[in-house]
């Protein structure tokens, strides 16, 4: 089915080459080429480490865990990667809500696989964050204590089966638009994790698109359900890209460090332009009376999401914040015996190895 990278509206097979998946592949090729070129020469014994760091970033090489990096760069990466990892884990809840009620065995199997993928993405991301000198346990505790954030989008409820389609099409679609440029992030472990995540997200987006396509071409009740889901998820999806550029505290520095490659507003615009075309093929309406093509800007004018609502949701007052965190805390507590058993087993194995070595 069509995805972000679809090019043919009439059922022809997907052509990924000109689309976002093509950009992921280009980023992967760039990573391999950079690795083959070897690193910049390396700082001379008396060279300024900060100057060398800038040189590596400017040369489009990757900063690796062993390299010196400014403390603020490390902190920014920990904040962003952890927030991203937490989002993947909390993001399993709204869709997990529909696993037991999926309308067919096929839909259930697909949804199970997707939700499981999100857990995998969380793990790649926690592993990438750990290379910066913080443990996964510490990061999870920061989430549970409410000291680190996760994406605003997962604080909205999934009220109907069509919401699973809307999450795939819009939420995963927004995630891909945001994350494809992160495949070219200056920090190597994050960039490499993103390549894998984006390839999988592309499937997720397609499954959502396909659910909505089926509903939008079904009975009038199914069409109405699909439209209702798009109406509710459209603006929260636009808000996923963060505050407008003028209010974005981190963008300028993150872009200078080549962590972020585009501003929040640039990516939001890209997402809108992509969705308009896809909504047309789906036969669903984007709930924005002011949406229209602007010839001068070669982009769509659109209504901004409610940023006051975004700030409310981010600060814990969204429709489902309390429920999501209560569920996560309970799941963490329920899993305690597994962590204890794994630790006891690891200690036993380590003891056995020591005995054999002696
Ligand atoms: N939600 O200066 P700004 C997924 C915060 S996973 C919550 O622009 P930045 C998926 C921001 O953290 C989706 N908080 O920040 C999973 C900052 O607060 P602090 C997650 C938000 O970092 C499962 C403040 O607002 N994706 O798609 O330069 C199933 C000022 O913002 C949000 C990622 O995490 C928000 N929407 O830019 C399906 C991608 N927006 O930390 C799908 C990686 C802003 O100063 N992250 N804030 O207290 C990023 O690309 C960037 O962190 C953002 C924000 C674009 C999100």
mmCIF file with all atom_site columns, N, CA and C in Angstrom, residues 288-328:
data_model
loop_
_atom_site.group_PDB
_atom_site.id
_atom_site.type_symbol
_atom_site.label_atom_id
_atom_site.label_alt_id
_atom_site.label_comp_id
_atom_site.label_asym_id
_atom_site.label_entity_id
_atom_site.label_seq_id
_atom_site.pdbx_PDB_ins_code
_atom_site.Cartn_x
_atom_site.Cartn_y
_atom_site.Cartn_z
_atom_site.occupancy
_atom_site.B_iso_or_equiv
_atom_site.pdbx_formal_charge
_atom_site.auth_seq_id
_atom_site.auth_comp_id
_atom_site.auth_asym_id
_atom_site.auth_atom_id
_atom_site.pdbx_PDB_model_num
ATOM 1   N N  . UNK A 1 288 ? -9.393  21.377 8.112  1.00 0.00 ? 288 UNK A N  1
ATOM 2   C CA . UNK A 1 288 ? -8.838  22.737 8.149  1.00 0.00 ? 288 UNK A CA 1
ATOM 3   C C  . UNK A 1 288 ? -9.438  23.551 7.003  1.00 0.00 ? 288 UNK A C  1
ATOM 4   N N  . UNK A 1 289 ? -10.357 24.451 7.349  1.00 0.00 ? 289 UNK A N  1
ATOM 5   C CA . UNK A 1 289 ? -11.044 25.264 6.330  1.00 0.00 ? 289 UNK A CA 1
ATOM 6   C C  . UNK A 1 289 ? -10.068 26.170 5.581  1.00 0.00 ? 289 UNK A C  1
ATOM 7   N N  . UNK A 1 290 ? -8.951  26.496 6.226  1.00 0.00 ? 290 UNK A N  1
ATOM 8   C CA . UNK A 1 290 ? -8.020  27.462 5.619  1.00 0.00 ? 290 UNK A CA 1
ATOM 9   C C  . UNK A 1 290 ? -6.858  26.797 4.890  1.00 0.00 ? 290 UNK A C  1
ATOM 10  N N  . UNK A 1 291 ? -6.972  25.512 4.703  1.00 0.00 ? 291 UNK A N  1
ATOM 11  C CA . UNK A 1 291 ? -5.896  24.799 4.008  1.00 0.00 ? 291 UNK A CA 1
ATOM 12  C C  . UNK A 1 291 ? -5.953  25.123 2.518  1.00 0.00 ? 291 UNK A C  1
ATOM 13  N N  . UNK A 1 292 ? -4.947  25.781 1.994  1.00 0.00 ? 292 UNK A N  1
ATOM 14  C CA . UNK A 1 292 ? -4.919  26.020 0.541  1.00 0.00 ? 292 UNK A CA 1
ATOM 15  C C  . UNK A 1 292 ? -3.496  26.214 0.041  1.00 0.00 ? 292 UNK A C  1
ATOM 16  N N  . UNK A 1 293 ? -3.331  25.889 -1.239 1.00 0.00 ? 293 UNK A N  1
ATOM 17  C CA . UNK A 1 293 ? -2.013  25.965 -1.872 1.00 0.00 ? 293 UNK A CA 1
ATOM 18  C C  . UNK A 1 293 ? -1.571  27.410 -2.004 1.00 0.00 ? 293 UNK A C  1
ATOM 19  N N  . UNK A 1 294 ? -0.347  27.688 -1.638 1.00 0.00 ? 294 UNK A N  1
ATOM 20  C CA . UNK A 1 294 ? 0.211   29.026 -1.778 1.00 0.00 ? 294 UNK A CA 1
ATOM 21  C C  . UNK A 1 294 ? 1.276   28.960 -2.867 1.00 0.00 ? 294 UNK A C  1
ATOM 22  N N  . UNK A 1 295 ? 0.935   29.560 -4.009 1.00 0.00 ? 295 UNK A N  1
ATOM 23  C CA . UNK A 1 295 ? 1.804   29.439 -5.177 1.00 0.00 ? 295 UNK A CA 1
ATOM 24  C C  . UNK A 1 295 ? 3.163   30.098 -4.942 1.00 0.00 ? 295 UNK A C  1
ATOM 25  N N  . UNK A 1 296 ? 3.105   31.187 -4.214 1.00 0.00 ? 296 UNK A N  1
ATOM 26  C CA . UNK A 1 296 ? 4.346   31.937 -3.970 1.00 0.00 ? 296 UNK A CA 1
ATOM 27  C C  . UNK A 1 296 ? 5.313   31.113 -3.112 1.00 0.00 ? 296 UNK A C  1
ATOM 28  N N  . UNK A 1 297 ? 4.769   30.486 -2.059 1.00 0.00 ? 297 UNK A N  1
ATOM 29  C CA . UNK A 1 297 ? 5.630   29.701 -1.162 1.00 0.00 ? 297 UNK A CA 1
ATOM 30  C C  . UNK A 1 297 ? 5.837   28.274 -1.669 1.00 0.00 ? 297 UNK A C  1
ATOM 31  N N  . UNK A 1 298 ? 5.061   27.910 -2.687 1.00 0.00 ? 298 UNK A N  1
ATOM 32  C CA . UNK A 1 298 ? 5.086   26.520 -3.177 1.00 0.00 ? 298 UNK A CA 1
ATOM 33  C C  . UNK A 1 298 ? 4.851   25.540 -2.020 1.00 0.00 ? 298 UNK A C  1
ATOM 34  N N  . UNK A 1 299 ? 3.872   25.868 -1.198 1.00 0.00 ? 299 UNK A N  1
ATOM 35  C CA . UNK A 1 299 ? 3.531   25.027 -0.040 1.00 0.00 ? 299 UNK A CA 1
ATOM 36  C C  . UNK A 1 299 ? 2.102   25.366 0.357  1.00 0.00 ? 299 UNK A C  1
ATOM 37  N N  . UNK A 1 300 ? 1.516   24.514 1.209  1.00 0.00 ? 300 UNK A N  1
ATOM 38  C CA . UNK A 1 300 ? 0.148   24.773 1.661  1.00 0.00 ? 300 UNK A CA 1
ATOM 39  C C  . UNK A 1 300 ? 0.140   25.727 2.862  1.00 0.00 ? 300 UNK A C  1
ATOM 40  N N  . UNK A 1 301 ? -0.781  26.688 2.820  1.00 0.00 ? 301 UNK A N  1
ATOM 41  C CA . UNK A 1 301 ? -1.077  27.463 4.020  1.00 0.00 ? 301 UNK A CA 1
ATOM 42  C C  . UNK A 1 301 ? -1.983  26.582 4.866  1.00 0.00 ? 301 UNK A C  1
ATOM 43  N N  . UNK A 1 302 ? -1.824  26.640 6.153  1.00 0.00 ? 302 UNK A N  1
ATOM 44  C CA . UNK A 1 302 ? -2.645  25.782 7.019  1.00 0.00 ? 302 UNK A CA 1
ATOM 45  C C  . UNK A 1 302 ? -2.828  26.432 8.380  1.00 0.00 ? 302 UNK A C  1
ATOM 46  N N  . UNK A 1 303 ? -3.795  25.948 9.132  1.00 0.00 ? 303 UNK A N  1
ATOM 47  C CA . UNK A 1 303 ? -4.056  26.457 10.474 1.00 0.00 ? 303 UNK A CA 1
ATOM 48  C C  . UNK A 1 303 ? -3.102  25.778 11.454 1.00 0.00 ? 303 UNK A C  1
ATOM 49  N N  . UNK A 1 304 ? -2.471  26.585 12.270 1.00 0.00 ? 304 UNK A N  1
ATOM 50  C CA . UNK A 1 304 ? -1.528  26.036 13.263 1.00 0.00 ? 304 UNK A CA 1
ATOM 51  C C  . UNK A 1 304 ? -2.286  25.260 14.346 1.00 0.00 ? 304 UNK A C  1
ATOM 52  N N  . UNK A 1 305 ? -1.637  24.272 14.945 1.00 0.00 ? 305 UNK A N  1
ATOM 53  C CA . UNK A 1 305 ? -2.286  23.602 16.090 1.00 0.00 ? 305 UNK A CA 1
ATOM 54  C C  . UNK A 1 305 ? -2.347  24.576 17.276 1.00 0.00 ? 305 UNK A C  1
ATOM 55  N N  . UNK A 1 306 ? -3.104  24.220 18.281 1.00 0.00 ? 306 UNK A N  1
ATOM 56  C CA . UNK A 1 306 ? -3.237  25.056 19.477 1.00 0.00 ? 306 UNK A CA 1
ATOM 57  C C  . UNK A 1 306 ? -2.010  24.798 20.378 1.00 0.00 ? 306 UNK A C  1
ATOM 58  N N  . UNK A 1 307 ? -1.083  25.766 20.351 1.00 0.00 ? 307 UNK A N  1
ATOM 59  C CA . UNK A 1 307 ? 0.164   25.551 21.102 1.00 0.00 ? 307 UNK A CA 1
ATOM 60  C C  . UNK A 1 307 ? -0.030  25.676 22.615 1.00 0.00 ? 307 UNK A C  1
ATOM 61  N N  . UNK A 1 308 ? -1.115  26.371 23.031 1.00 0.00 ? 308 UNK A N  1
ATOM 62  C CA . UNK A 1 308 ? -1.383  26.413 24.480 1.00 0.00 ? 308 UNK A CA 1
ATOM 63  C C  . UNK A 1 308 ? -1.785  25.007 24.937 1.00 0.00 ? 308 UNK A C  1
ATOM 64  N N  . UNK A 1 309 ? -2.576  24.354 24.084 1.00 0.00 ? 309 UNK A N  1
ATOM 65  C CA . UNK A 1 309 ? -2.963  22.971 24.419 1.00 0.00 ? 309 UNK A CA 1
ATOM 66  C C  . UNK A 1 309 ? -1.709  22.092 24.481 1.00 0.00 ? 309 UNK A C  1
ATOM 67  N N  . UNK A 1 310 ? -0.781  22.285 23.510 1.00 0.00 ? 310 UNK A N  1
ATOM 68  C CA . UNK A 1 310 ? 0.455   21.481 23.529 1.00 0.00 ? 310 UNK A CA 1
ATOM 69  C C  . UNK A 1 310 ? 1.176   21.667 24.866 1.00 0.00 ? 310 UNK A C  1
ATOM 70  N N  . UNK A 1 311 ? 1.305   22.905 25.301 1.00 0.00 ? 311 UNK A N  1
ATOM 71  C CA . UNK A 1 311 ? 2.023   23.164 26.555 1.00 0.00 ? 311 UNK A CA 1
ATOM 72  C C  . UNK A 1 311 ? 1.295   22.526 27.746 1.00 0.00 ? 311 UNK A C  1
ATOM 73  N N  . UNK A 1 312 ? -0.036  22.563 27.711 1.00 0.00 ? 312 UNK A N  1
ATOM 74  C CA . UNK A 1 312 ? -0.812  21.918 28.767 1.00 0.00 ? 312 UNK A CA 1
ATOM 75  C C  . UNK A 1 312 ? -0.542  20.409 28.796 1.00 0.00 ? 312 UNK A C  1
ATOM 76  N N  . UNK A 1 313 ? -0.555  19.824 27.597 1.00 0.00 ? 313 UNK A N  1
ATOM 77  C CA . UNK A 1 313 ? -0.344  18.364 27.515 1.00 0.00 ? 313 UNK A CA 1
ATOM 78  C C  . UNK A 1 313 ? 1.072   18.022 27.976 1.00 0.00 ? 313 UNK A C  1
ATOM 79  N N  . UNK A 1 314 ? 2.054   18.825 27.508 1.00 0.00 ? 314 UNK A N  1
ATOM 80  C CA . UNK A 1 314 ? 3.446   18.562 27.889 1.00 0.00 ? 314 UNK A CA 1
ATOM 81  C C  . UNK A 1 314 ? 3.604   18.675 29.402 1.00 0.00 ? 314 UNK A C  1
ATOM 82  N N  . UNK A 1 315 ? 2.864   19.597 30.007 1.00 0.00 ? 315 UNK A N  1
ATOM 83  C CA . UNK A 1 315 ? 3.055   19.776 31.449 1.00 0.00 ? 315 UNK A CA 1
ATOM 84  C C  . UNK A 1 315 ? 2.175   18.828 32.280 1.00 0.00 ? 315 UNK A C  1
ATOM 85  N N  . UNK A 1 316 ? 1.593   17.825 31.635 1.00 0.00 ? 316 UNK A N  1
ATOM 86  C CA . UNK A 1 316 ? 0.936   16.757 32.404 1.00 0.00 ? 316 UNK A CA 1
ATOM 87  C C  . UNK A 1 316 ? -0.585  16.837 32.442 1.00 0.00 ? 316 UNK A C  1
ATOM 88  N N  . UNK A 1 317 ? -1.152  17.812 31.722 1.00 0.00 ? 317 UNK A N  1
ATOM 89  C CA . UNK A 1 317 ? -2.604  17.993 31.824 1.00 0.00 ? 317 UNK A CA 1
ATOM 90  C C  . UNK A 1 317 ? -3.376  17.597 30.576 1.00 0.00 ? 317 UNK A C  1
ATOM 91  N N  . UNK A 1 318 ? -2.845  16.669 29.801 1.00 0.00 ? 318 UNK A N  1
ATOM 92  C CA . UNK A 1 318 ? -3.578  16.183 28.629 1.00 0.00 ? 318 UNK A CA 1
ATOM 93  C C  . UNK A 1 318 ? -4.656  15.203 29.063 1.00 0.00 ? 318 UNK A C  1
ATOM 94  N N  . UNK A 1 319 ? -5.486  14.759 28.095 1.00 0.00 ? 319 UNK A N  1
ATOM 95  C CA . UNK A 1 319 ? -6.591  13.869 28.446 1.00 0.00 ? 319 UNK A CA 1
ATOM 96  C C  . UNK A 1 319 ? -6.160  12.559 29.108 1.00 0.00 ? 319 UNK A C  1
ATOM 97  N N  . UNK A 1 320 ? -4.982  12.041 28.777 1.00 0.00 ? 320 UNK A N  1
ATOM 98  C CA . UNK A 1 320 ? -4.609  10.705 29.306 1.00 0.00 ? 320 UNK A CA 1
ATOM 99  C C  . UNK A 1 320 ? -3.276  10.681 30.050 1.00 0.00 ? 320 UNK A C  1
ATOM 100 N N  . UNK A 1 321 ? -2.670  11.834 30.355 1.00 0.00 ? 321 UNK A N  1
ATOM 101 C CA . UNK A 1 321 ? -1.330  11.797 30.977 1.00 0.00 ? 321 UNK A CA 1
ATOM 102 C C  . UNK A 1 321 ? -1.295  10.919 32.224 1.00 0.00 ? 321 UNK A C  1
ATOM 103 N N  . UNK A 1 322 ? -2.273  11.123 33.101 1.00 0.00 ? 322 UNK A N  1
ATOM 104 C CA . UNK A 1 322 ? -2.220  10.406 34.390 1.00 0.00 ? 322 UNK A CA 1
ATOM 105 C C  . UNK A 1 322 ? -2.376  8.901  34.168 1.00 0.00 ? 322 UNK A C  1
ATOM 106 N N  . UNK A 1 323 ? -3.307  8.569  33.282 1.00 0.00 ? 323 UNK A N  1
ATOM 107 C CA . UNK A 1 323 ? -3.556  7.153  32.982 1.00 0.00 ? 323 UNK A CA 1
ATOM 108 C C  . UNK A 1 323 ? -2.301  6.492  32.382 1.00 0.00 ? 323 UNK A C  1
ATOM 109 N N  . UNK A 1 324 ? -1.663  7.195  31.427 1.00 0.00 ? 324 UNK A N  1
ATOM 110 C CA . UNK A 1 324 ? -0.466  6.601  30.793 1.00 0.00 ? 324 UNK A CA 1
ATOM 111 C C  . UNK A 1 324 ? 0.641   6.353  31.817 1.00 0.00 ? 324 UNK A C  1
ATOM 112 N N  . UNK A 1 325 ? 0.873   7.348  32.689 1.00 0.00 ? 325 UNK A N  1
ATOM 113 C CA . UNK A 1 325 ? 1.962   7.194  33.656 1.00 0.00 ? 325 UNK A CA 1
ATOM 114 C C  . UNK A 1 325 ? 1.612   6.156  34.724 1.00 0.00 ? 325 UNK A C  1
ATOM 115 N N  . UNK A 1 326 ? 0.335   6.110  35.124 1.00 0.00 ? 326 UNK A N  1
ATOM 116 C CA . UNK A 1 326 ? -0.061  5.110  36.128 1.00 0.00 ? 326 UNK A CA 1
ATOM 117 C C  . UNK A 1 326 ? 0.152   3.706  35.551 1.00 0.00 ? 326 UNK A C  1
ATOM 118 N N  . UNK A 1 327 ? -0.208  3.546  34.274 1.00 0.00 ? 327 UNK A N  1
ATOM 119 C CA . UNK A 1 327 ? -0.053  2.245  33.628 1.00 0.00 ? 327 UNK A CA 1
ATOM 120 C C  . UNK A 1 327 ? 1.437   1.865  33.546 1.00 0.00 ? 327 UNK A C  1
ATOM 121 N N  . UNK A 1 328 ? 2.268   2.845  33.174 1.00 0.00 ? 328 UNK A N  1
ATOM 122 C CA . UNK A 1 328 ? 3.713   2.571  33.028 1.00 0.00 ? 328 UNK A CA 1
ATOM 123 C C  . UNK A 1 328 ? 4.337   2.206  34.378 1.00 0.00 ? 328 UNK A C  1
#
